[in-house]
CSV table of C-alpha atoms in Angstrom, one decimal:
chain,number,residue,atom,x,y,z
Q,132,MET,CA,10.1,15.3,24.1
Q,133,SER,CA,12.6,13.9,21.5
Q,134,GLN,CA,12.7,10.4,23.2
Q,135,GLU,CA,8.9,10.4,22.6
Q,136,ASN,CA,9.5,11.2,19.0
Q,137,VAL,CA,11.9,8.2,18.7
Q,138,GLU,CA,9.3,5.9,20.3
Q,139,MET,CA,6.5,7.2,18.1
Q,140,VAL,CA,8.6,6.6,14.9
Q,141,ARG,CA,9.7,3.1,16.1
Q,142,GLY,CA,6.0,2.3,16.6
Q,143,LEU,CA,5.3,3.2,13.0
Q,144,LEU,CA,8.1,1.2,11.4
Q,145,PRO,CA,7.4,-2.2,9.8
Q,146,ALA,CA,8.6,-5.5,11.3
Q,147,PRO,CA,11.6,-7.0,9.5
Q,148,ASP,CA,9.5,-9.8,8.0
Q,149,VAL,CA,6.9,-7.5,6.5
Q,150,ASP,CA,6.9,-7.5,2.7
Q,151,ILE,CA,6.6,-3.8,2.0
Q,152,ALA,CA,5.9,-4.4,-1.7
Q,153,GLN,CA,2.8,-6.4,-0.8
Q,154,LEU,CA,1.8,-3.9,1.9
Q,155,PHE,CA,1.7,-0.9,-0.5
Q,156,ARG,CA,0.3,-2.9,-3.5
Q,157,ASP,CA,-2.6,-4.6,-1.8
Q,158,ASP,CA,-5.6,-2.4,-1.3
Q,159,MET,CA,-6.8,-4.1,1.8
Q,160,LEU,CA,-3.4,-4.1,3.5
Q,161,TRP,CA,-3.0,-0.5,2.5
Q,162,ALA,CA,-6.3,0.4,4.0
Q,163,ALA,CA,-5.3,-1.2,7.3
Q,164,LEU,CA,-2.0,0.7,7.3
Q,165,VAL,CA,-3.8,4.0,6.7
Q,166,ALA,CA,-6.1,3.4,9.6
Q,167,ALA,CA,-3.1,2.7,11.9
Q,168,VAL,CA,-0.8,5.5,10.7
Q,169,ALA,CA,-3.2,8.4,9.8
Q,170,PRO,CA,-3.6,9.6,13.5
Q,171,ALA,CA,0.2,10.0,13.8
Q,172,LEU,CA,0.5,12.2,10.7
Q,173,ARG,CA,0.0,16.0,10.4
Q,174,SER,CA,-2.6,17.1,7.9
Q,175,ASP,CA,0.2,18.7,5.9
Q,176,PHE,CA,2.4,15.6,5.9
Q,177,GLU,CA,4.8,15.2,3.0
Q,178,CYS,CA,7.5,12.8,1.9
Q,179,PHE,CA,10.3,12.5,-0.7
Q,180,ASN,CA,12.8,9.9,-1.9
Q,181,ARG,CA,16.2,11.1,-2.9
Q,182,GLY,CA,17.0,7.7,-4.3
Q,183,LEU,CA,14.3,7.7,-7.0
Q,184,PRO,CA,15.6,8.5,-10.5
Q,185,GLY,CA,14.3,11.9,-11.2
Q,186,GLY,CA,13.0,12.2,-7.6
Q,187,GLU,CA,15.5,15.0,-6.6
Q,188,GLY,CA,12.9,17.7,-6.5
Q,189,ARG,CA,9.6,15.7,-6.1
Q,190,THR,CA,7.6,16.0,-2.9
Q,191,TYR,CA,4.6,13.7,-2.3
Q,192,LYS,CA,1.7,15.0,-0.2
Q,193,GLY,CA,-0.4,13.1,2.3
Q,194,LEU,CA,-1.0,9.4,2.7
Q,195,ASP,CA,-1.9,9.0,-0.9
Q,196,GLY,CA,1.5,10.6,-1.8
Q,197,LEU,CA,3.3,8.2,0.5
Q,198,ARG,CA,1.7,5.3,-1.3
Q,199,VAL,CA,2.6,6.8,-4.7
Q,200,LEU,CA,6.2,7.3,-3.5
Q,201,TRP,CA,6.5,3.7,-2.4
Q,202,LEU,CA,4.8,2.3,-5.5
Q,203,ASP,CA,7.3,4.3,-7.6
Q,204,TRP,CA,10.2,3.0,-5.6
Q,205,LEU,CA,8.9,-0.6,-5.6
Q,206,ALA,CA,8.3,-0.8,-9.4
Q,207,PRO,CA,11.4,-2.9,-10.1
Q,208,TRP,CA,11.0,-5.1,-7.0
Q,209,ALA,CA,8.9,-8.3,-6.6
Q,210,THR,CA,9.5,-8.3,-2.8
Q,211,TYR,CA,11.0,-5.7,-0.4
Q,212,ARG,CA,11.6,-5.8,3.3
Q,213,THR,CA,13.7,-3.6,5.6
Q,214,GLU,CA,15.5,-4.1,8.8
Q,215,ILE,CA,15.7,-1.1,11.1
Q,216,GLU,CA,19.3,-0.6,12.4
Q,217,ASP,CA,18.5,2.1,14.9
Q,218,ALA,CA,16.3,5.2,15.6
Q,219,ILE,CA,18.5,8.1,16.6
Q,220,ASP,CA,17.2,11.2,18.4
Q,221,LEU,CA,18.1,14.4,16.6
Q,222,GLY,CA,15.7,16.7,18.3
Q,223,GLU,CA,12.7,17.4,16.0
Q,224,HIS,CA,14.2,14.8,13.6
Q,225,VAL,CA,14.6,11.0,14.0
Q,226,LEU,CA,17.3,9.3,11.9
Q,227,VAL,CA,16.4,5.8,10.9
Q,228,PRO,CA,19.3,3.9,9.3
Q,229,VAL,CA,18.1,0.7,7.5
Q,230,ARG,CA,19.3,-2.4,5.7
Q,231,ASP,CA,16.9,-3.2,2.8
Q,232,PHE,CA,16.5,-6.6,1.1
Q,233,ALA,CA,14.7,-6.7,-2.2
Q,234,ARG,CA,14.1,-9.3,-4.9
Q,235,PRO,CA,14.0,-7.8,-8.4
Q,236,GLN,CA,11.1,-8.8,-10.8
Q,237,GLU,CA,11.9,-11.9,-12.7
Q,238,SER,CA,14.7,-13.0,-10.3
Q,239,ALA,CA,15.1,-15.4,-7.5
Q,240,GLN,CA,18.1,-13.6,-6.1
Q,241,GLU,CA,17.6,-11.1,-3.3
Q,242,VAL,CA,19.9,-8.1,-3.1
Q,243,ALA,CA,20.8,-6.0,0.0
Q,244,PHE,CA,21.6,-2.3,0.3
Q,245,GLY,CA,21.6,0.4,3.0
Q,246,GLY,CA,19.8,3.6,3.3
Q,247,ALA,CA,18.3,5.9,5.9
Q,248,ALA,CA,15.2,8.0,6.5
Q,249,VAL,CA,14.8,11.2,8.4
Q,250,TRP,CA,11.4,11.6,10.1
Q,251,THR,CA,10.5,15.1,11.2
Q,252,VAL,CA,8.1,15.5,14.1
Q,253,ARG,CA,6.2,18.7,14.8
Q,254,ASP,CA,3.6,19.2,17.5
Q,255,GLY,CA,3.7,15.5,18.4
Q,256,LYS,CA,2.9,14.3,14.8
Q,257,ILE,CA,4.9,13.2,11.8
Q,258,ALA,CA,5.3,16.2,9.5
Q,259,GLN,CA,7.8,14.8,6.9
Q,260,ILE,CA,9.7,11.6,5.9
Q,261,GLY,CA,12.7,11.9,3.7
Q,262,PHE,CA,14.3,8.8,2.3
Q,263,TYR,CA,18.0,8.8,1.4
Q,264,THR,CA,20.4,6.3,-0.2
Q,265,SER,CA,22.9,6.5,2.7
Q,266,ARG,CA,23.1,7.5,6.3
Q,267,HIS,CA,25.7,10.1,5.4
Q,268,GLU,CA,23.2,11.8,3.0
Q,269,ALA,CA,20.5,11.8,5.6
Q,270,LEU,CA,22.7,13.4,8.2
Q,271,LYS,CA,23.9,16.0,5.7
Q,272,ALA,CA,20.2,16.8,5.0
Q,273,VAL,CA,19.7,17.8,8.6
Q,274,GLY,CA,22.9,19.8,8.8
Q,275,LEU,CA,25.1,17.1,10.5
Q,276,GLU,CA,28.1,15.2,9.3
Q,277,GLU,CA,29.4,11.8,10.4
């Protein structure tokens, strides 16, 4: 079952050339994303971002919450894309280390940084996504160490 979880998560991840800032800011693109992703999410889906200032205890609910989380994260960025490094089977969790590339507002210079997400799958659907500023923090969150 866990390889199926990895394949499901991989199928929901954006291509490396997708501008995530545009995807979440544009209402038409967002509507298309919702139509594609909604069937894969549990009705009690939640997400959080441990990299957001003040976001340590905040949990966002549902697809609307996912959009708010991303819009909060994207506030300082004009463009934002992510390259998936891997999707690692951890049983009910899938660890997704990434390399992100973002261009700050009012700048022509793109910056790069790493991070990771932990996707939790229950009953064949995505129950939770947690975003972390490092692979180490993501592994620690699921009780593992590098």
